[in-house]
mmCIF file of C-alpha atoms in Angstrom:
data_model
loop_
_atom_site.group_PDB
_atom_site.id
_atom_site.type_symbol
_atom_site.label_atom_id
_atom_site.label_comp_id
_atom_site.label_asym_id
_atom_site.label_seq_id
_atom_site.Cartn_x
_atom_site.Cartn_y
_atom_site.Cartn_z
ATOM 1 C CA MET A 156 -96.264 -14.888 95.522
ATOM 2 C CA THR A 157 -94.197 -13.875 98.534
ATOM 3 C CA ILE A 158 -91.134 -15.609 97.108
ATOM 4 C CA LEU A 159 -91.616 -13.839 93.777
ATOM 5 C CA GLU A 160 -92.086 -10.531 95.576
ATOM 6 C CA ASN A 161 -88.898 -11.095 97.545
ATOM 7 C CA ILE A 162 -86.943 -11.969 94.409
ATOM 8 C CA GLY A 163 -88.337 -8.885 92.688
ATOM 9 C CA ARG A 164 -87.518 -6.639 95.630
ATOM 10 C CA LEU A 165 -83.990 -8.033 95.843
ATOM 11 C CA THR A 166 -83.471 -7.572 92.107
ATOM 12 C CA ILE A 167 -84.701 -3.977 92.255
ATOM 13 C CA THR A 168 -82.412 -3.247 95.221
ATOM 14 C CA LEU A 169 -79.433 -4.806 93.444
ATOM 15 C CA MET A 170 -80.138 -2.950 90.206
ATOM 16 C CA LYS A 171 -80.558 0.344 92.080
ATOM 17 C CA SER A 172 -77.271 -0.174 93.909
ATOM 18 C CA PHE A 173 -75.532 -1.102 90.635
ATOM 19 C CA ALA A 174 -76.974 1.955 88.860
ATOM 20 C CA GLU A 175 -75.936 4.207 91.762
ATOM 21 C CA THR A 176 -72.385 2.858 91.693
ATOM 22 C CA ILE A 177 -72.112 3.315 87.916
ATOM 23 C CA SER A 178 -73.503 6.850 88.106
ATOM 24 C CA PHE A 179 -71.069 7.646 90.944
ATOM 25 C CA ALA A 180 -68.226 6.155 88.879
ATOM 26 C CA GLY A 181 -69.199 8.408 85.955
ATOM 27 C CA LYS A 182 -69.155 11.478 88.199
ATOM 28 C CA VAL A 183 -65.718 10.600 89.588
ATOM 29 C CA LEU A 184 -64.330 9.730 86.141
ATOM 30 C CA TYR A 185 -65.464 13.139 84.863
ATOM 31 C CA ARG A 186 -63.652 14.854 87.757
ATOM 32 C CA ILE A 187 -60.470 12.848 87.116
ATOM 33 C CA PHE A 188 -60.212 14.442 83.670
ATOM 34 C CA GLN A 189 -61.002 17.994 84.895
ATOM 35 C CA PRO A 190 -57.765 20.018 85.348
ATOM 36 C CA SER A 191 -59.484 22.155 88.014
ATOM 37 C CA THR A 192 -59.671 19.086 90.270
ATOM 38 C CA TYR A 193 -55.952 19.182 90.933
ATOM 39 C CA ASN A 194 -54.242 21.485 93.422
ATOM 40 C CA SER A 195 -51.527 21.294 96.040
ATOM 41 C CA ALA A 196 -53.860 19.561 98.544
ATOM 42 C CA THR A 197 -54.990 16.807 96.147
ATOM 43 C CA ARG A 198 -51.375 16.219 95.092
ATOM 44 C CA THR A 199 -50.349 15.843 98.746
ATOM 45 C CA VAL A 200 -53.109 13.274 99.298
ATOM 46 C CA LEU A 201 -52.131 11.424 96.105
ATOM 47 C CA VAL A 202 -48.466 11.182 97.127
ATOM 48 C CA ASN A 203 -49.415 9.983 100.630
ATOM 49 C CA GLN A 204 -51.836 7.420 99.229
ATOM 50 C CA ILE A 205 -49.284 6.043 96.772
ATOM 51 C CA TYR A 206 -46.840 5.731 99.661
ATOM 52 C CA PHE A 207 -49.392 3.885 101.851
ATOM 53 C CA THR A 208 -50.636 1.577 99.093
ATOM 54 C CA SER A 209 -47.647 0.879 96.891
ATOM 55 C CA VAL A 210 -44.532 1.569 98.944
ATOM 56 C CA GLN A 211 -45.441 0.399 102.458
ATOM 57 C CA ILE A 212 -46.730 -2.890 101.081
ATOM 58 C CA LEU A 213 -43.540 -3.652 99.099
ATOM 59 C CA PRO A 214 -41.751 -5.926 101.642
ATOM 60 C CA LEU A 215 -44.892 -8.054 102.130
ATOM 61 C CA PHE A 216 -45.764 -7.987 98.445
ATOM 62 C CA ILE A 217 -42.284 -8.961 97.238
ATOM 63 C CA THR A 218 -42.005 -11.736 99.852
ATOM 64 C CA ALA A 219 -45.437 -13.120 98.918
ATOM 65 C CA SER A 220 -44.640 -12.825 95.189
ATOM 66 C CA VAL A 221 -41.301 -14.615 95.536
ATOM 67 C CA ILE A 222 -42.683 -17.455 97.681
ATOM 68 C CA PHE A 223 -46.010 -17.928 95.889
ATOM 69 C CA GLY A 224 -44.711 -17.085 92.414
ATOM 70 C CA SER A 225 -41.649 -19.319 92.577
ATOM 71 C CA LEU A 226 -43.593 -22.296 93.859
ATOM 72 C CA LEU A 227 -46.276 -21.789 91.238
ATOM 73 C CA ILE A 228 -43.787 -21.455 88.401
ATOM 74 C CA GLY A 229 -41.937 -24.542 89.635
ATOM 75 C CA ILE A 230 -45.134 -26.612 89.729
ATOM 76 C CA VAL A 231 -46.364 -25.339 86.334
ATOM 77 C CA PHE A 232 -43.006 -26.064 84.668
ATOM 78 C CA GLN A 233 -42.843 -29.543 86.223
ATOM 79 C CA LEU A 234 -46.406 -30.244 85.054
ATOM 80 C CA LEU A 235 -45.634 -29.063 81.502
ATOM 81 C CA LYS A 236 -42.584 -31.340 81.434
ATOM 82 C CA ASP A 237 -44.555 -34.349 82.744
ATOM 83 C CA LEU A 238 -47.313 -33.807 80.147
ATOM 84 C CA GLY A 239 -44.799 -33.308 77.343
ATOM 85 C CA LEU A 240 -46.035 -29.770 76.699
ATOM 86 C CA THR A 241 -42.645 -28.063 76.964
ATOM 87 C CA GLN A 242 -43.254 -26.158 73.720
ATOM 88 C CA PHE A 243 -46.158 -24.284 75.378
ATOM 89 C CA ILE A 244 -44.099 -22.883 78.245
ATOM 90 C CA GLY A 245 -44.161 -19.347 76.762
ATOM 91 C CA ASN A 246 -47.901 -19.389 76.111
ATOM 92 C CA VAL A 247 -48.610 -20.577 79.647
ATOM 93 C CA LEU A 248 -46.303 -17.971 81.160
ATOM 94 C CA MET A 249 -47.553 -15.009 79.150
ATOM 95 C CA GLY A 250 -51.147 -15.999 78.461
ATOM 96 C CA LEU A 251 -52.085 -17.357 81.834
ATOM 97 C CA ILE A 252 -49.664 -16.312 84.533
ATOM 98 C CA VAL A 253 -48.671 -12.790 83.445
ATOM 99 C CA THR A 254 -51.982 -11.603 82.018
ATOM 100 C CA GLU A 255 -54.409 -13.459 84.296
ATOM 101 C CA LEU A 256 -52.790 -14.492 87.540
ATOM 102 C CA SER A 257 -50.704 -11.368 88.251
ATOM 103 C CA PRO A 258 -53.617 -8.876 88.163
ATOM 104 C CA PHE A 259 -55.806 -11.251 90.172
ATOM 105 C CA PHE A 260 -53.205 -11.900 92.868
ATOM 106 C CA THR A 261 -52.410 -8.179 93.101
ATOM 107 C CA VAL A 262 -56.029 -7.061 93.280
ATOM 108 C CA LEU A 263 -56.774 -9.540 96.055
ATOM 109 C CA LEU A 264 -53.818 -8.370 98.122
ATOM 110 C CA ILE A 265 -54.544 -4.658 97.602
ATOM 111 C CA THR A 266 -58.260 -5.105 98.284
ATOM 112 C CA LEU A 267 -57.583 -6.923 101.528
ATOM 113 C CA ARG A 268 -55.063 -4.333 102.683
ATOM 114 C CA SER A 269 -56.133 -0.990 101.211
ATOM 115 C CA GLY A 270 -59.748 -1.476 100.057
ATOM 116 C CA SER A 271 -60.920 -2.402 103.534
ATOM 117 C CA ALA A 272 -58.838 0.416 105.075
ATOM 118 C CA ILE A 273 -60.326 3.012 102.712
ATOM 119 C CA ASN A 274 -63.845 1.730 103.407
ATOM 120 C CA ALA A 275 -63.386 2.024 107.174
ATOM 121 C CA GLU A 276 -61.578 5.373 106.855
ATOM 122 C CA MET A 277 -64.469 6.935 104.927
ATOM 123 C CA ALA A 278 -67.072 5.527 107.317
ATOM 124 C CA VAL A 279 -65.164 6.843 110.346
ATOM 125 C CA MET A 280 -64.801 10.261 108.712
ATOM 126 C CA LYS A 281 -68.547 10.334 108.119
ATOM 127 C CA VAL A 282 -69.365 9.264 111.681
ATOM 128 C CA ASN A 283 -66.892 11.787 113.163
ATOM 129 C CA LYS A 284 -68.451 14.581 111.042
ATOM 130 C CA GLU A 285 -65.104 15.117 109.301
ATOM 131 C CA ILE A 286 -66.834 15.054 105.915
ATOM 132 C CA LYS A 287 -68.967 17.947 107.204
ATOM 133 C CA THR A 288 -65.747 19.747 108.167
ATOM 134 C CA LEU A 289 -64.545 19.545 104.571
ATOM 135 C CA GLU A 290 -67.897 20.777 103.256
ATOM 136 C CA THR A 291 -67.921 23.665 105.741
ATOM 137 C CA PHE A 292 -64.542 24.836 104.491
ATOM 138 C CA HIS A 293 -65.737 24.465 100.859
ATOM 139 C CA ILE A 294 -63.404 21.570 100.141
ATOM 140 C CA ASP A 295 -64.961 19.330 97.521
ATOM 141 C CA VAL A 296 -65.144 15.792 98.902
ATOM 142 C CA ILE A 297 -64.879 14.169 95.457
ATOM 143 C CA ASN A 298 -61.856 16.251 94.448
ATOM 144 C CA TYR A 299 -60.036 16.022 97.745
ATOM 145 C CA LEU A 300 -60.853 12.541 99.051
ATOM 146 C CA LEU A 301 -61.971 10.442 96.110
ATOM 147 C CA VAL A 302 -59.948 11.428 93.059
ATOM 148 C CA PRO A 303 -56.465 11.002 94.649
ATOM 149 C CA ARG A 304 -57.418 7.637 96.163
ATOM 150 C CA ILE A 305 -58.844 6.345 92.889
ATOM 151 C CA ILE A 306 -55.864 7.508 90.820
ATOM 152 C CA ASN A 307 -53.650 5.865 93.423
ATOM 153 C CA GLY A 308 -55.658 2.641 93.062
ATOM 154 C CA ILE A 309 -55.136 2.623 89.296
ATOM 155 C CA ILE A 310 -51.392 3.439 89.491
ATOM 156 C CA SER A 311 -50.739 0.961 92.322
ATOM 157 C CA LEU A 312 -52.558 -1.916 90.684
ATOM 158 C CA VAL A 313 -50.765 -1.455 87.360
ATOM 159 C CA LEU A 314 -47.325 -1.106 89.000
ATOM 160 C CA LEU A 315 -47.686 -3.906 91.546
ATOM 161 C CA SER A 316 -49.154 -6.285 88.993
ATOM 162 C CA THR A 317 -46.196 -5.545 86.702
ATOM 163 C CA LEU A 318 -43.829 -6.155 89.626
ATOM 164 C CA PHE A 319 -45.506 -9.493 90.344
ATOM 165 C CA SER A 320 -45.107 -10.490 86.682
ATOM 166 C CA ILE A 321 -41.410 -9.514 86.775
ATOM 167 C CA VAL A 322 -40.864 -11.606 89.924
ATOM 168 C CA LEU A 323 -42.622 -14.573 88.295
ATOM 169 C CA MET A 324 -40.646 -14.303 85.090
ATOM 170 C CA SER A 325 -37.416 -13.992 87.067
ATOM 171 C CA SER A 326 -38.299 -17.158 88.989
ATOM 172 C CA GLY A 327 -38.957 -18.716 85.604
ATOM 173 C CA ILE A 328 -35.280 -18.193 84.668
ATOM 174 C CA LEU A 329 -34.215 -20.326 87.613
ATOM 175 C CA PHE A 330 -36.821 -23.047 87.179
ATOM 176 C CA SER A 331 -36.419 -23.290 83.390
ATOM 177 C CA ARG A 332 -32.726 -23.982 84.035
ATOM 178 C CA ILE A 333 -33.381 -26.563 86.782
ATOM 179 C CA ILE A 334 -36.301 -28.368 85.104
ATOM 180 C CA PHE A 335 -35.636 -27.989 81.372
ATOM 181 C CA GLY A 336 -31.889 -27.183 81.403
ATOM 182 C CA MET A 337 -32.782 -24.043 79.414
ATOM 183 C CA ASN A 338 -30.388 -21.073 79.327
ATOM 184 C CA ILE A 339 -31.506 -17.465 79.815
ATOM 185 C CA ASP A 340 -31.342 -16.552 76.075
ATOM 186 C CA VAL A 341 -33.624 -19.401 75.034
ATOM 187 C CA TYR A 342 -36.003 -18.575 77.904
ATOM 188 C CA SER A 343 -36.106 -14.878 76.927
ATOM 189 C CA ASN A 344 -36.739 -15.769 73.273
ATOM 190 C CA ILE A 345 -39.632 -18.052 74.191
ATOM 191 C CA LEU A 346 -41.166 -15.308 76.337
ATOM 192 C CA LEU A 347 -40.777 -12.634 73.646
ATOM 193 C CA ASN A 348 -42.235 -14.894 70.956
ATOM 194 C CA SER A 349 -45.235 -15.701 73.154
ATOM 195 C CA ALA A 350 -45.915 -12.091 74.153
ATOM 196 C CA ASN A 351 -49.141 -10.949 72.555
ATOM 197 C CA PHE A 352 -49.614 -7.169 72.451
ATOM 198 C CA SER A 353 -53.412 -7.326 72.743
ATOM 199 C CA ASP A 354 -53.165 -9.629 75.781
ATOM 200 C CA ILE A 355 -50.838 -7.200 77.513
ATOM 201 C CA VAL A 356 -53.163 -4.276 76.725
ATOM 202 C CA ILE A 357 -56.144 -6.230 78.088
ATOM 203 C CA ALA A 358 -54.146 -7.071 81.229
ATOM 204 C CA LEU A 359 -53.216 -3.413 81.786
ATOM 205 C CA VAL A 360 -56.778 -2.210 81.169
ATOM 206 C CA LYS A 361 -58.013 -4.881 83.545
ATOM 207 C CA CYS A 362 -55.534 -3.707 86.216
ATOM 208 C CA ALA A 363 -56.713 -0.113 85.734
ATOM 209 C CA CYS A 364 -60.373 -1.207 86.076
ATOM 210 C CA PHE A 365 -59.551 -3.218 89.181
ATOM 211 C CA GLY A 366 -57.719 -0.219 90.642
ATOM 212 C CA PHE A 367 -60.627 2.097 89.858
ATOM 213 C CA PHE A 368 -63.344 -0.086 91.349
ATOM 214 C CA ILE A 369 -61.511 -1.450 94.406
ATOM 215 C CA THR A 370 -61.110 2.134 95.612
ATOM 216 C CA LEU A 371 -64.353 3.629 94.291
ATOM 217 C CA ILE A 372 -66.687 1.027 95.822
ATOM 218 C CA PRO A 373 -65.233 1.140 99.372
ATOM 219 C CA ILE A 374 -65.379 4.959 99.289
ATOM 220 C CA HIS A 375 -68.955 4.903 97.972
ATOM 221 C CA PHE A 376 -70.081 2.503 100.695
ATOM 222 C CA GLY A 377 -68.020 4.230 103.399
ATOM 223 C CA LEU A 378 -69.760 7.524 102.664
ATOM 224 C CA ARG A 379 -73.125 5.796 103.152
ATOM 225 C CA ALA A 380 -72.447 5.416 106.881
ATOM 226 C CA SER A 381 -74.860 7.240 109.159
ATOM 227 C CA HIS A 382 -73.681 9.251 112.158
ATOM 228 C CA GLU A 383 -73.771 6.191 114.400
ATOM 229 C CA LEU A 384 -70.725 4.069 115.210
ATOM 230 C CA THR A 385 -72.743 0.891 114.645
ATOM 231 C CA SER A 386 -73.105 1.751 110.954
ATOM 232 C CA ILE A 387 -69.336 1.343 110.371
ATOM 233 C CA PRO A 388 -69.150 -2.494 110.353
ATOM 234 C CA ILE A 389 -72.330 -2.634 108.235
ATOM 235 C CA VAL A 390 -71.014 -0.373 105.458
ATOM 236 C CA VAL A 391 -67.548 -1.977 105.576
ATOM 237 C CA SER A 392 -68.968 -5.466 105.171
ATOM 238 C CA ARG A 393 -71.358 -4.389 102.371
ATOM 239 C CA GLY A 394 -68.568 -2.490 100.649
ATOM 240 C CA MET A 395 -66.167 -5.410 100.719
ATOM 241 C CA VAL A 396 -68.767 -7.854 99.396
ATOM 242 C CA SER A 397 -69.494 -5.421 96.554
ATOM 243 C CA VAL A 398 -65.773 -5.055 95.816
ATOM 244 C CA PHE A 399 -65.364 -8.821 95.477
ATOM 245 C CA THR A 400 -68.427 -8.940 93.220
ATOM 246 C CA ALA A 401 -66.895 -6.181 91.074
ATOM 247 C CA ILE A 402 -63.579 -8.092 90.886
ATOM 248 C CA LEU A 403 -65.402 -11.198 89.665
ATOM 249 C CA ILE A 404 -67.407 -9.213 87.081
ATOM 250 C CA ILE A 405 -64.257 -7.516 85.712
ATOM 251 C CA GLU A 406 -62.409 -10.855 85.601
ATOM 252 C CA VAL A 407 -65.281 -12.512 83.722
ATOM 253 C CA LEU A 408 -65.554 -9.585 81.285
ATOM 254 C CA SER A 409 -61.820 -9.708 80.573
ATOM 255 C CA LEU A 410 -61.982 -13.468 79.942
ATOM 256 C CA ILE A 411 -64.910 -12.952 77.551
ATOM 257 C CA THR A 412 -62.926 -10.205 75.753
ATOM 258 C CA LYS A 413 -59.980 -12.574 75.386
ATOM 259 C CA LEU A 414 -62.209 -15.364 74.067
ATOM 260 C CA ILE A 415 -63.739 -13.060 71.453
ATOM 261 C CA MET B 72 -75.322 24.142 115.744
ATOM 262 C CA ASP B 73 -77.357 27.249 116.515
ATOM 263 C CA LYS B 74 -79.716 28.547 113.791
ATOM 264 C CA GLY B 75 -78.230 32.048 114.044
ATOM 265 C CA LEU B 76 -74.778 30.614 113.469
ATOM 266 C CA GLN B 77 -75.985 28.538 110.523
ATOM 267 C CA LYS B 78 -77.498 31.672 108.986
ATOM 268 C CA PHE B 79 -74.212 33.531 109.501
ATOM 269 C CA LEU B 80 -72.293 30.724 107.780
ATOM 270 C CA ARG B 81 -74.750 30.747 104.868
ATOM 271 C CA THR B 82 -74.639 34.516 104.353
ATOM 272 C CA ASN B 83 -70.837 34.713 104.582
ATOM 273 C CA GLN B 84 -70.108 31.501 102.727
ATOM 274 C CA ARG B 85 -66.646 32.320 101.392
ATOM 275 C CA GLN B 86 -65.216 34.092 104.429
ATOM 276 C CA ALA B 87 -66.956 32.279 107.266
ATOM 277 C CA ALA B 88 -64.406 30.312 109.241
ATOM 278 C CA PRO B 89 -66.049 28.345 112.045
ATOM 279 C CA VAL B 90 -64.408 26.978 115.172
ATOM 280 C CA SER B 91 -66.839 24.445 116.566
ATOM 281 C CA ILE B 92 -66.965 21.084 118.289
ATOM 282 C CA ASP B 93 -69.270 20.058 115.401
ATOM 283 C CA ILE B 94 -66.560 20.821 112.842
ATOM 284 C CA PRO B 95 -63.687 18.689 114.135
ATOM 285 C CA LEU B 96 -60.106 18.349 112.954
ATOM 286 C CA ILE B 97 -59.536 15.536 110.487
ATOM 287 C CA SER B 98 -58.294 12.771 112.748
ATOM 288 C CA ASN B 99 -56.151 10.846 110.281
ATOM 289 C CA GLN B 100 -54.067 13.922 109.499
ATOM 290 C CA GLU B 101 -51.516 15.710 111.601
ATOM 291 C CA VAL B 102 -52.369 19.144 113.006
ATOM 292 C CA TRP B 103 -50.186 21.029 110.526
ATOM 293 C CA LEU B 104 -51.881 19.247 107.592
ATOM 294 C CA ASN B 105 -55.308 20.230 108.931
ATOM 295 C CA ILE B 106 -54.188 23.851 108.996
ATOM 296 C CA ALA B 107 -52.227 23.788 105.730
ATOM 297 C CA LEU B 108 -55.141 22.128 103.915
ATOM 298 C CA ILE B 109 -57.075 25.405 103.660
ATOM 299 C CA LYS B 110 -54.157 27.225 102.001
ATOM 300 C CA GLN B 111 -53.249 24.250 99.819
ATOM 301 C CA TYR B 112 -56.780 23.675 98.581
ATOM 302 C CA HIS B 113 -58.057 27.228 98.127
ATOM 303 C CA GLU B 114 -54.851 29.052 97.200
ATOM 304 C CA ASN B 115 -52.919 26.131 95.683
ATOM 305 C CA MET B 116 -50.057 26.985 98.033
ATOM 306 C CA PRO B 117 -47.171 24.492 97.661
ATOM 307 C CA ARG B 118 -46.956 21.885 100.412
ATOM 308 C CA GLY B 119 -43.638 23.165 101.838
ATOM 309 C CA GLU B 120 -44.821 26.747 102.049
ATOM 310 C CA ALA B 121 -48.164 25.760 103.576
ATOM 311 C CA GLU B 122 -46.326 23.638 106.165
ATOM 312 C CA HIS B 123 -44.153 26.647 107.048
ATOM 313 C CA VAL B 124 -47.225 28.909 107.434
ATOM 314 C CA ALA B 125 -49.004 26.328 109.608
ATOM 315 C CA ILE B 126 -46.044 25.683 111.889
ATOM 316 C CA ASN B 127 -45.319 29.407 112.251
ATOM 317 C CA ALA B 128 -48.932 30.035 113.263
ATOM 318 C CA LEU B 129 -48.756 27.247 115.842
ATOM 319 C CA GLN B 130 -45.496 28.637 117.214
ATOM 320 C CA ARG B 131 -47.150 32.031 117.750
ATOM 321 C CA LEU B 132 -49.441 30.312 120.226
ATOM 322 C CA GLY B 133 -46.519 28.406 121.722
ATOM 323 C CA LEU B 134 -47.775 25.145 120.243
ATOM 324 C CA GLY B 135 -45.077 24.297 117.701
ATOM 325 C CA ASP B 136 -44.686 20.880 119.348
ATOM 326 C CA ILE B 137 -48.210 19.753 118.420
ATOM 327 C CA ALA B 138 -47.682 20.258 114.671
ATOM 328 C CA PHE B 139 -47.056 16.570 114.074
ATOM 329 C CA LYS B 140 -49.641 15.249 116.527
ATOM 330 C CA ARG B 141 -53.125 14.076 115.567
ATOM 331 C CA ASN B 142 -56.505 15.126 116.947
ATOM 332 C CA PRO B 143 -56.948 12.327 119.527
ATOM 333 C CA ASP B 144 -53.555 13.153 121.088
ATOM 334 C CA LEU B 145 -54.409 16.819 121.770
ATOM 335 C CA THR B 146 -55.602 18.439 124.984
ATOM 336 C CA ASN B 147 -58.770 20.543 124.813
ATOM 337 C CA GLU B 148 -56.752 23.785 124.697
ATOM 338 C CA GLU B 149 -54.471 22.460 121.948
ATOM 339 C CA ARG B 150 -57.482 21.270 119.962
ATOM 340 C CA PHE B 151 -59.175 24.655 120.267
ATOM 341 C CA CYS B 152 -56.042 26.501 119.144
ATOM 342 C CA ALA B 153 -55.537 24.134 116.194
ATOM 343 C CA MET B 154 -59.158 24.714 115.099
ATOM 344 C CA LEU B 155 -58.750 28.462 115.591
ATOM 345 C CA ILE B 156 -55.614 28.590 113.446
ATOM 346 C CA ARG B 157 -57.256 26.411 110.790
ATOM 347 C CA ALA B 158 -60.199 28.820 110.679
ATOM 348 C CA SER B 159 -57.888 31.833 110.449
ATOM 349 C CA MET B 160 -56.265 30.347 107.338
ATOM 350 C CA VAL B 161 -59.406 31.173 105.333
ATOM 351 C CA ARG B 162 -58.791 34.275 103.203
ATOM 352 C CA ASP B 163 -60.183 37.415 104.951
ATOM 353 C CA ALA B 164 -61.540 35.080 107.581
ATOM 354 C CA LEU B 165 -64.622 35.956 109.587
ATOM 355 C CA VAL B 166 -63.831 33.641 112.480
ATOM 356 C CA VAL B 167 -66.923 32.326 114.235
ATOM 357 C CA ILE B 168 -66.364 30.554 117.527
ATOM 358 C CA ASP B 169 -69.318 28.340 118.341
ATOM 359 C CA ARG B 170 -69.765 27.625 122.061
ATOM 360 C CA PRO B 171 -66.072 27.731 123.050
ATOM 361 C CA PHE B 172 -66.823 26.223 126.453
ATOM 362 C CA LYS B 173 -67.986 23.051 124.745
ATOM 363 C CA ILE B 174 -64.513 22.726 123.229
ATOM 364 C CA ILE B 175 -62.666 23.621 126.474
ATOM 365 C CA PRO B 176 -65.232 22.766 129.176
ATOM 366 C CA HIS B 177 -63.003 23.442 132.192
ATOM 367 C CA LEU B 178 -62.270 27.115 131.341
ATOM 368 C CA LYS B 179 -63.491 29.534 134.010
ATOM 369 C CA ASP B 180 -63.613 32.576 131.682
ATOM 370 C CA VAL B 181 -62.766 33.711 128.159
ATOM 371 C CA ASP B 182 -59.293 35.060 128.926
ATOM 372 C CA TYR B 183 -57.523 32.095 127.372
ATOM 373 C CA ILE B 184 -59.600 32.447 124.190
ATOM 374 C CA PHE B 185 -59.009 36.186 123.932
ATOM 375 C CA GLN B 186 -55.283 35.754 124.483
ATOM 376 C CA ALA B 187 -55.154 33.195 121.677
ATOM 377 C CA LEU B 188 -57.169 35.490 119.389
ATOM 378 C CA LYS B 189 -54.871 38.426 120.216
ATOM 379 C CA LYS B 190 -51.744 36.480 119.235
ATOM 380 C CA ILE B 191 -53.037 35.787 115.723
ATOM 381 C CA GLU B 192 -55.179 38.877 115.183
ATOM 382 C CA ASP B 193 -53.454 39.717 111.888
ATOM 383 C CA PHE B 194 -54.666 36.398 110.419
ATOM 384 C CA TYR B 195 -58.401 37.200 110.389
ATOM 385 C CA SER B 196 -60.752 40.088 109.562
ATOM 386 C CA SER B 197 -63.156 39.742 112.471
ATOM 387 C CA CYS B 198 -64.209 37.308 115.145
ATOM 388 C CA HIS B 199 -67.668 36.469 116.459
ATOM 389 C CA ILE B 200 -68.466 34.249 119.419
ATOM 390 C CA TYR B 201 -71.804 32.412 119.696
ATOM 391 C CA ASP B 202 -72.789 30.940 123.041
ATOM 392 C CA TYR B 203 -75.707 30.197 125.371
ATOM 393 C CA GLU B 204 -77.115 32.994 127.479
ATOM 394 C CA TRP B 205 -76.614 30.975 130.634
ATOM 395 C CA VAL B 206 -72.828 31.104 130.242
ATOM 396 C CA ALA B 207 -72.895 34.928 129.990
ATOM 397 C CA GLU B 208 -71.137 35.299 133.328
ATOM 398 C CA LYS B 209 -68.058 33.599 131.908
ATOM 399 C CA TYR B 210 -67.786 36.481 129.433
ATOM 400 C CA GLY B 211 -67.813 39.034 132.261
ATOM 401 C CA ALA B 212 -67.980 42.688 131.203
ATOM 402 C CA LEU B 213 -68.382 41.751 127.529
ATOM 403 C CA CYS B 214 -72.009 40.721 128.074
ATOM 404 C CA GLN B 215 -73.106 43.570 130.324
#
């Protein structure tokens, strides 16, 4: 009985948390499409956030993409050659690496760097009573803090994922020449013939969803901090676990969509 | 925060502009951004113009050099002045200073506060100071 009770209690807690997050997401989404949300202050925050998330990370991101992407492409091409599956090179590149791996790699990197930072930033603001400062001066917390960060998440994920795909495909030029003796025209033709519009749309929508949730969830959990310093690590850890759960759910949903 | 002060803030919602240790500067933003935020958010003032207004206001108090510093790097006096200027950015501001000696504990009297208020008096409509009775002597003739 106790075990059943515990399972029930856990399920109720999880469902409540899920419902709260979805309802919060709905509220934020509504604000994103309200023109009155935007003013000089929100634009300043948006520009700063894009700089912190997408521009400052570029050296690390490009280095990681070149090293990881090139090695991966090299191994995949070698494997395709060994298995005699050279004709599927385009499908593997576009269907697996560009539409699946790029968003996943990007979301992991951005979550580790920016998601955790946003989570801690919100919790510290709550503990320091800075959220109260905003409320006292009639500055809407959703409009000023949340909307710019979430839009930045969406823009950054889409752009960085595209950049990762470009780096991978560029590495592909080199490796297709070394491994298959293929020239750039043949390689480009194979890629273009394998490009599936619906796959690209799904990949972009997936990136946008990742961007939305990896910023929304850390903010949501960060704002749950109490006024005690000890609540910061608790909300950060809960937030990050929830973000990784959200990433897995979105990934699974996108795979199901592709299968259908 | 005192109940009287809370009531004042509630009844003068739009104009009330508090300066209080309980309403700190936003620590991950520079001083000028804290000040400019009010103009940018409520009046949609462009960033460049709001920056100019904020820095000019700081220079009036001889604090132009703190514009690009953040809250933890400020002295108590600098923090008080930054909060005062931020409050005065509210349109037709009714500045309310809540227990100023909690923000600058080592002050012997209110001269420093009055001098700061005098230098930016054209920025606000009126100013009210809330404090404990037991610090009345620091206000000198004002409380007699």
